[in-house]
Short mmCIF file of C-alpha atoms in Angstrom, two decimals:
data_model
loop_
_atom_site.label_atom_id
_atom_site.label_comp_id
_atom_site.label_asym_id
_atom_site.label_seq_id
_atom_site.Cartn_x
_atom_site.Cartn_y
_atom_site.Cartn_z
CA UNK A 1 6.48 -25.62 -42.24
CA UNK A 2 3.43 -25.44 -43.73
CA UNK A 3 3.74 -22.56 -46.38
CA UNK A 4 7.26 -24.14 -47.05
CA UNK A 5 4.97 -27.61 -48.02
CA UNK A 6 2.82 -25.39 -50.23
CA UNK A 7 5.58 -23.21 -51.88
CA UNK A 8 7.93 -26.66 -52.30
CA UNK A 9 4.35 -28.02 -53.77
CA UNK A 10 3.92 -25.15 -56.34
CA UNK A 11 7.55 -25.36 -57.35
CA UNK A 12 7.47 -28.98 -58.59
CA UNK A 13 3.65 -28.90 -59.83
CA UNK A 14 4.92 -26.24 -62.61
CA UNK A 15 8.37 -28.03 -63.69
CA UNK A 16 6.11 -31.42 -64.15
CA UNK A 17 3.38 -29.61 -66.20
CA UNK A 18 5.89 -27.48 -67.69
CA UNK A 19 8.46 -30.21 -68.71
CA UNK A 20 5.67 -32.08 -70.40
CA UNK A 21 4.00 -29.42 -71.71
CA UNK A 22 6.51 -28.41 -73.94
CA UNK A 23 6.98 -31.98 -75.27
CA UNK A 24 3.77 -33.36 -75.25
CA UNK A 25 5.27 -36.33 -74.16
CA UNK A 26 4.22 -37.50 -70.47
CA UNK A 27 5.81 -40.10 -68.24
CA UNK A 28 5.41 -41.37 -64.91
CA UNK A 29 6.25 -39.03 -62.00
CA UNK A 30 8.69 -40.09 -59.07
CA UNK A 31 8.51 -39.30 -55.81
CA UNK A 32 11.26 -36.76 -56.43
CA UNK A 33 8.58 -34.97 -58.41
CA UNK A 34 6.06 -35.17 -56.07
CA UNK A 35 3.88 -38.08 -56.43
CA UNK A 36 2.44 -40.03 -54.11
CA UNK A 37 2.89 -37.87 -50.95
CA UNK A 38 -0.84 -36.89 -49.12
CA UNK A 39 -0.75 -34.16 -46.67
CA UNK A 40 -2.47 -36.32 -44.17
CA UNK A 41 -1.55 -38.70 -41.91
CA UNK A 42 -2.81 -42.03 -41.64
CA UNK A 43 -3.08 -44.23 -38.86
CA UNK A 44 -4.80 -47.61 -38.77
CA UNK A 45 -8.06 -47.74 -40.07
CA UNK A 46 -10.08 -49.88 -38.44
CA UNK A 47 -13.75 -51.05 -40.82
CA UNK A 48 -14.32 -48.18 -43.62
CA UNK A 49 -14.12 -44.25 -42.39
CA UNK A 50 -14.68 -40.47 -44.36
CA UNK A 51 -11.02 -39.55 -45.56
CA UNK A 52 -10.12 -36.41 -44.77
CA UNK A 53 -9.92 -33.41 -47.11
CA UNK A 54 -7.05 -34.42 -49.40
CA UNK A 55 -6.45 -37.09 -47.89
CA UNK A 56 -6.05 -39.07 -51.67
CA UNK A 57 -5.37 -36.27 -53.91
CA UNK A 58 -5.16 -38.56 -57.01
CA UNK A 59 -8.40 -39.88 -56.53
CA UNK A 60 -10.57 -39.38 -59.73
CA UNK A 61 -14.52 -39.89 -60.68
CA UNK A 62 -15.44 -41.26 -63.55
CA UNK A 63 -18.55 -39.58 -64.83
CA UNK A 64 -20.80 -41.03 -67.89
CA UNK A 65 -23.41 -38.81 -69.58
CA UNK A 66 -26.80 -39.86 -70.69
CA UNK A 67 -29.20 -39.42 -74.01
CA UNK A 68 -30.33 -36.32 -71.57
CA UNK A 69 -26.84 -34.75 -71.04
CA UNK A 70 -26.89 -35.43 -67.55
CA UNK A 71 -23.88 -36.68 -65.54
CA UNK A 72 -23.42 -39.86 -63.49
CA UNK A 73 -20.39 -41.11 -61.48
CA UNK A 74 -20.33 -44.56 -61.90
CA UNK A 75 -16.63 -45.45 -61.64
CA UNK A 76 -13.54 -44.95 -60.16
CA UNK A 77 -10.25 -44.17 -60.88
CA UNK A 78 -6.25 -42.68 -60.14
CA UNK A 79 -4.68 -39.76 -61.54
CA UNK A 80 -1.16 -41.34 -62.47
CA UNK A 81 0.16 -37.77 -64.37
CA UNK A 82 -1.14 -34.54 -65.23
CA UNK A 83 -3.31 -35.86 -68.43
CA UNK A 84 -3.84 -39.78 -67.60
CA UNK A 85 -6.19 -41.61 -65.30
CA UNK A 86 -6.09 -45.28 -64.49
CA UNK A 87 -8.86 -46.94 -64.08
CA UNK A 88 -10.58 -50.57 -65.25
CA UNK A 89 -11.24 -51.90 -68.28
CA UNK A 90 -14.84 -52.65 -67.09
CA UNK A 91 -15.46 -49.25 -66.64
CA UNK A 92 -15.36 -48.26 -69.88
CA UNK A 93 -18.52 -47.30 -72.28
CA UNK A 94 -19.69 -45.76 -74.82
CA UNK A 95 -21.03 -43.17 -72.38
CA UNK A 96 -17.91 -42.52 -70.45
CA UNK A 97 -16.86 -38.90 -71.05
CA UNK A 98 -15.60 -37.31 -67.88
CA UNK A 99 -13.05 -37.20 -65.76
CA UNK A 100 -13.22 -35.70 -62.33
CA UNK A 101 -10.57 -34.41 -59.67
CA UNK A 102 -10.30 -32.69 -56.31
CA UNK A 103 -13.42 -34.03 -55.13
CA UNK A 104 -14.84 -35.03 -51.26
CA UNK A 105 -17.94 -34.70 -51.01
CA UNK A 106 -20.79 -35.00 -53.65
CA UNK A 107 -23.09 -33.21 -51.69
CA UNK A 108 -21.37 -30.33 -50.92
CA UNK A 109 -21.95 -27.97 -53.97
CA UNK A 110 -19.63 -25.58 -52.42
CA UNK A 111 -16.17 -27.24 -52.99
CA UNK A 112 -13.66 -24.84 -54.59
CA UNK A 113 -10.87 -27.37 -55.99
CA UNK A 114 -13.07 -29.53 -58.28
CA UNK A 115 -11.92 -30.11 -61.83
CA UNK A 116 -14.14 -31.37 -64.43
CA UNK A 117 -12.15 -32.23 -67.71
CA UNK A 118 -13.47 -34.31 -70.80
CA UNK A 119 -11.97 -37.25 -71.28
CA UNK A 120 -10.97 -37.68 -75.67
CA UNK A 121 -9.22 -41.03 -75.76
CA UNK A 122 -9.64 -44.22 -73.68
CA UNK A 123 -7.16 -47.58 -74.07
CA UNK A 124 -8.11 -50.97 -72.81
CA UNK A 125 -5.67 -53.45 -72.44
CA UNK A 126 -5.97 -55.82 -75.23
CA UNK A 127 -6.03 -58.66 -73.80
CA UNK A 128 -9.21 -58.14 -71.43
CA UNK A 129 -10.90 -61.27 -70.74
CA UNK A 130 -14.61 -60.69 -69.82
CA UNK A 131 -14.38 -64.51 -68.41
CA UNK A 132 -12.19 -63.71 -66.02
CA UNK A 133 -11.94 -60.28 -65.97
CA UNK A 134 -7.55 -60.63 -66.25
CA UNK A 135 -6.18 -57.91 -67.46
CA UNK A 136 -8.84 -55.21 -66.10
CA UNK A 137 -7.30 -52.16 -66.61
CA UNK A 138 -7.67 -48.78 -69.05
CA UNK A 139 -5.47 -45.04 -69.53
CA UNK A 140 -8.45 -42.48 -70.20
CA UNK A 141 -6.43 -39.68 -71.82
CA UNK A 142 -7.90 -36.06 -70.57
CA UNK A 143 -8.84 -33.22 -73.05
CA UNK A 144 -6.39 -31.39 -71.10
CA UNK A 145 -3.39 -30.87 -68.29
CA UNK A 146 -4.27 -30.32 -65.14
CA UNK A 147 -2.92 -28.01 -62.71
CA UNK A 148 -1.65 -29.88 -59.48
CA UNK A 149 -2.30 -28.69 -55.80
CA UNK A 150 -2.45 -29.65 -52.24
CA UNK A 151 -5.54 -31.79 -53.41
CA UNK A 152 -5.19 -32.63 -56.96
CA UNK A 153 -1.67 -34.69 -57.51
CA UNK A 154 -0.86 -38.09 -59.66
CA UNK A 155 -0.16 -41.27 -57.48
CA UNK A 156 3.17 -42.98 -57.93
CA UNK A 157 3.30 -46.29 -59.78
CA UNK A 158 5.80 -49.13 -58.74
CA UNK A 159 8.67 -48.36 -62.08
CA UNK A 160 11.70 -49.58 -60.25
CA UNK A 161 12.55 -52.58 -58.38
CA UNK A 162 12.19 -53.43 -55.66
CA UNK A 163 8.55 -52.25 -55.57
CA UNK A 164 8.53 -54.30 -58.97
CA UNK A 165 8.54 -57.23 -57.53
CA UNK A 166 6.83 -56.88 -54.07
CA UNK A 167 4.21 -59.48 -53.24
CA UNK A 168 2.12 -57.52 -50.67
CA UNK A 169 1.11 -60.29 -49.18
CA UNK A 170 -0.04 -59.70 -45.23
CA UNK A 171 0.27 -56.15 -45.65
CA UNK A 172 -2.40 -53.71 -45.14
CA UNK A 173 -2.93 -51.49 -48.28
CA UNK A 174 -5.60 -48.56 -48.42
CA UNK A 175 -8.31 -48.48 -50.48
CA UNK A 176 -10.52 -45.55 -51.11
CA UNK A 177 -13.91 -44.10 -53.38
CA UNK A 178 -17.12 -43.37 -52.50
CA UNK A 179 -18.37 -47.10 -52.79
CA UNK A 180 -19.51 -46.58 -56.78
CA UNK A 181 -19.94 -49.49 -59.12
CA UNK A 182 -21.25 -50.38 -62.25
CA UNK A 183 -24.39 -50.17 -60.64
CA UNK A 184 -24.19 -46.73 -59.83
CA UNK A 185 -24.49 -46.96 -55.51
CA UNK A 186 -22.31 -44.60 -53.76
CA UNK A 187 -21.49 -42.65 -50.34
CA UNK A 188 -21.58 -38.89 -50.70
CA UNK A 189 -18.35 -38.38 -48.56
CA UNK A 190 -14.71 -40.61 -49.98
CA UNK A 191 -14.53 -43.45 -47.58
CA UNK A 192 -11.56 -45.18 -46.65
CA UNK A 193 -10.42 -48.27 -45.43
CA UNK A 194 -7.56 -50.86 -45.15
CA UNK A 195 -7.76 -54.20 -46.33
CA UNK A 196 -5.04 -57.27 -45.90
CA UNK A 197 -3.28 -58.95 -48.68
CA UNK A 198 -3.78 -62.43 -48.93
CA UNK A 199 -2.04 -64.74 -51.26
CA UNK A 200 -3.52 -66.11 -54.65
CA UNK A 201 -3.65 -69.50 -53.23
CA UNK A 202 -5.81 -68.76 -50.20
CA UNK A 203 -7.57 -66.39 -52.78
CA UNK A 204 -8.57 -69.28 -55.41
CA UNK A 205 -9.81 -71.28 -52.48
CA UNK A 206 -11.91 -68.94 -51.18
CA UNK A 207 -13.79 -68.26 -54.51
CA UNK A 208 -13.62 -72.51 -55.38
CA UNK A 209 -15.93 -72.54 -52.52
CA UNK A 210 -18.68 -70.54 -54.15
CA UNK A 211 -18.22 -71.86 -57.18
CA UNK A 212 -16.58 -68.89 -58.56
CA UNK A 213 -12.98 -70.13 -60.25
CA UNK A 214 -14.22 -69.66 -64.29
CA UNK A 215 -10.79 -70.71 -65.55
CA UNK A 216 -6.80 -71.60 -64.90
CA UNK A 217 -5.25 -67.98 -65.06
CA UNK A 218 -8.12 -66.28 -63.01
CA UNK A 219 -5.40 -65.81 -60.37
CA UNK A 220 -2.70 -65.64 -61.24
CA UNK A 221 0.37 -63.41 -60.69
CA UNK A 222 -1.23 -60.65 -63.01
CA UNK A 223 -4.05 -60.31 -59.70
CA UNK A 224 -3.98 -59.57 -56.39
CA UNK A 225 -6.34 -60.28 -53.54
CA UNK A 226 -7.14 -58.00 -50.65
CA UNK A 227 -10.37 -57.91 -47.91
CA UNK A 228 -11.49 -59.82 -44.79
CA UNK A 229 -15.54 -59.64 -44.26
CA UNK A 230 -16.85 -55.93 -43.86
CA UNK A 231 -13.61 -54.61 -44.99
CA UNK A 232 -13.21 -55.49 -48.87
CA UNK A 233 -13.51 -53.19 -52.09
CA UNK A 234 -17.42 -52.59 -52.00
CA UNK A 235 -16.37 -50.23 -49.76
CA UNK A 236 -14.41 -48.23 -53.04
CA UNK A 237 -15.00 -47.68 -56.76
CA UNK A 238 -14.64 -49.84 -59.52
CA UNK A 239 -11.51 -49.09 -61.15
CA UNK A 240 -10.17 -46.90 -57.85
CA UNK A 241 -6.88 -47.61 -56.36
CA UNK A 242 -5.34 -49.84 -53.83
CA UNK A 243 -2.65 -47.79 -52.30
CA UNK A 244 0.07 -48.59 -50.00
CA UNK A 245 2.79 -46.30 -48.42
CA UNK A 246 6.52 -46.78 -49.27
CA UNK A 247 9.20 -44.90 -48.33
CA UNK A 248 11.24 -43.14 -50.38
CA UNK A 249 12.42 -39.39 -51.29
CA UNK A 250 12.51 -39.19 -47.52
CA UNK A 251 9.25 -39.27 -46.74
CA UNK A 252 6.25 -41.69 -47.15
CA UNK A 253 4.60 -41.56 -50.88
CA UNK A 254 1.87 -43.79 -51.81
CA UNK A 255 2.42 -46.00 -54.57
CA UNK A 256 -0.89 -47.59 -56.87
CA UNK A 257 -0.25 -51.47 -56.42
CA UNK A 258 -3.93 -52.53 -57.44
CA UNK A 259 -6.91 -51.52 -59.18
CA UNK A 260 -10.42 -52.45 -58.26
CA UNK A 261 -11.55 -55.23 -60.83
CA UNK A 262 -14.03 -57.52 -58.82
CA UNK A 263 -16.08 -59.28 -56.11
CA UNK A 264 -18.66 -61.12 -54.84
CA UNK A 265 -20.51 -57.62 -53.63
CA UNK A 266 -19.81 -58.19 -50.31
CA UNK A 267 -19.86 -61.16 -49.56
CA UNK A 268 -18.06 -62.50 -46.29
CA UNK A 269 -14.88 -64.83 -46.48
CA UNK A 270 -14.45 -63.46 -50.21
CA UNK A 271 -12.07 -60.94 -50.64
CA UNK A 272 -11.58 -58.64 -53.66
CA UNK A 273 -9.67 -59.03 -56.84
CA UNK A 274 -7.30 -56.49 -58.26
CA UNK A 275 -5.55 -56.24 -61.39
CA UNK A 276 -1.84 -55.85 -59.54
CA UNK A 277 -0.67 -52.60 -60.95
CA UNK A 278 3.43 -53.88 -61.59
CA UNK A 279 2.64 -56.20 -63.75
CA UNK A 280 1.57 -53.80 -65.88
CA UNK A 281 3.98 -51.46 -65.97
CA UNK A 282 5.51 -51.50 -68.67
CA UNK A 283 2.11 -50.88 -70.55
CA UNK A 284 0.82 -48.08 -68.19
CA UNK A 285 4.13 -46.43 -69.61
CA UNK A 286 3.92 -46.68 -72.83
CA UNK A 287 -0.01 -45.63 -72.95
CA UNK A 288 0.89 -42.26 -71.27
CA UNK A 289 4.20 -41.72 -73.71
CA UNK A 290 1.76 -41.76 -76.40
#
């Protein structure tokens, strides 16, 4: 069973980078093509846990270099096809100029199936607001394709209805990173964790009682709220995924429904705030036809 997982895997990792190499022209992959599916199985997580190798295969660092040339990872991010990571607007700077994949643990020097690749174009949605922070998302554009595997494959993103026009709401998503921010803390191993959906209502109150609601759209349909106290998105990246499992193809794929925008650190009673991937759609499409 298992070789015929890794020759099926091969088989479909060269038609994808094939078919868009020789157009140059990318779109998003179904789960027909692969995306979304993790070779591990995951049962309920209970408070954050280490992932297992390749557990999130479309999990991506972010790295920014310094006036000294050296490398920090201060972001996260998803691999959505062979040349495009998703990530959040706030994570983009001037310094931001690496992408990596395939990677567990940052203290293990030893890993085999890390990819570092430069990263030549970014795109921020225009319509960021810094008030709010609506609209927090970005495409960085790698120098190159890279090769899938077992442990380096794109996520799938929501295209077709139903999964359009899913709400989410009391489900239990994933979310996953090695708790990096802005601010540059993180966990050496990927940490996982599952956090429940709560509606945009219950969401607004909970920030209007820290004073926290800056203006009428902050939440809105274009955002989605996820985290009950010590399970919440300081546990992942800025700008990783939130990731829940769908069937379809027949078998379970993960699809990208959020992106890590926001919190109050880690507050208790104050969940996080993602930019709800299918609302966006339509963009994320057209930035990786480009």
């Amino acid at each position: 069973m298992r070789s015929f997982s890794v020759i099926s895997c091969v088989i479909w990792c060269l038609m994808y980078v094939n078919r868009a190499a020789a157009t140059e022209k990318y779109t998003l992959p179904t789960p027909e093509e692969g995306c979304g599916f993790s070779k591990v199985t995951h049962k309920k997580i209970v408070g954050g846990t280490p992932a297992k190798l390749g557990a999130w295969p479309w999990m991506a660092l972010i790295g920014y270099t310094d006036n000294e040339g050296d490398l920090t990872w201060r972001c996260g991010g998803s691999l959505i096809t062979a040349k495009h990571v998703l990530t959040a607007y706030h994570c983009l700077k001037s310094t931001l100029t690496t992408v990596r994949l395939g990677e567990h643990d940052l203290s293990d020097e030893s890993e085999t199936n890390i990819v570092d690749i430069p990263v030549v174009k970014v795109r921020g949605h225009p319509d960021y607001s810094k008030l709010d922070k609506r609209n927090d998302l970005a495409v960085l554009y790698m120098e190159r394709a890279v090769e899938f595997s077992t442990q380096i494959r794109p996520i799938c993103i929501p295209i077709n209805d139903p999964l359009r026009s899913k709400d989410y709401v009391e489900s239990n998503p994933f979310a996953a990173g090695w708790g990096l921010t802005e601010k540059g803390s993180k966990s050496s191993i990927l940490l996982e964790v599952q956090v429940p959906v709560l509606s945009n209502e219950e969401c607004k109150e909970k920030y209007n009682a820290i004073k926290s609601v800056v203006s009428q759209k902050q939440f809105d349909s274009a955002v989605l709220c996820a985290g009950i106290p010590g399970k919440d998105s300081c546990k992942g990246d800025s700008g990783g995924p939130l990731m829940a499992p769908e069937f379809a193809a027949g078998k379970f794929v993960y699809y990208q429904i959020g992106i890590i925008s926001y919190g109050i650190g880690c507050a208790e009673n104050v969940p996080g705030v993602y930019a709800r991937v299918q609302t966006y759609v339509d963009w994320i499409q057209q930035r990786v036809a480009e």
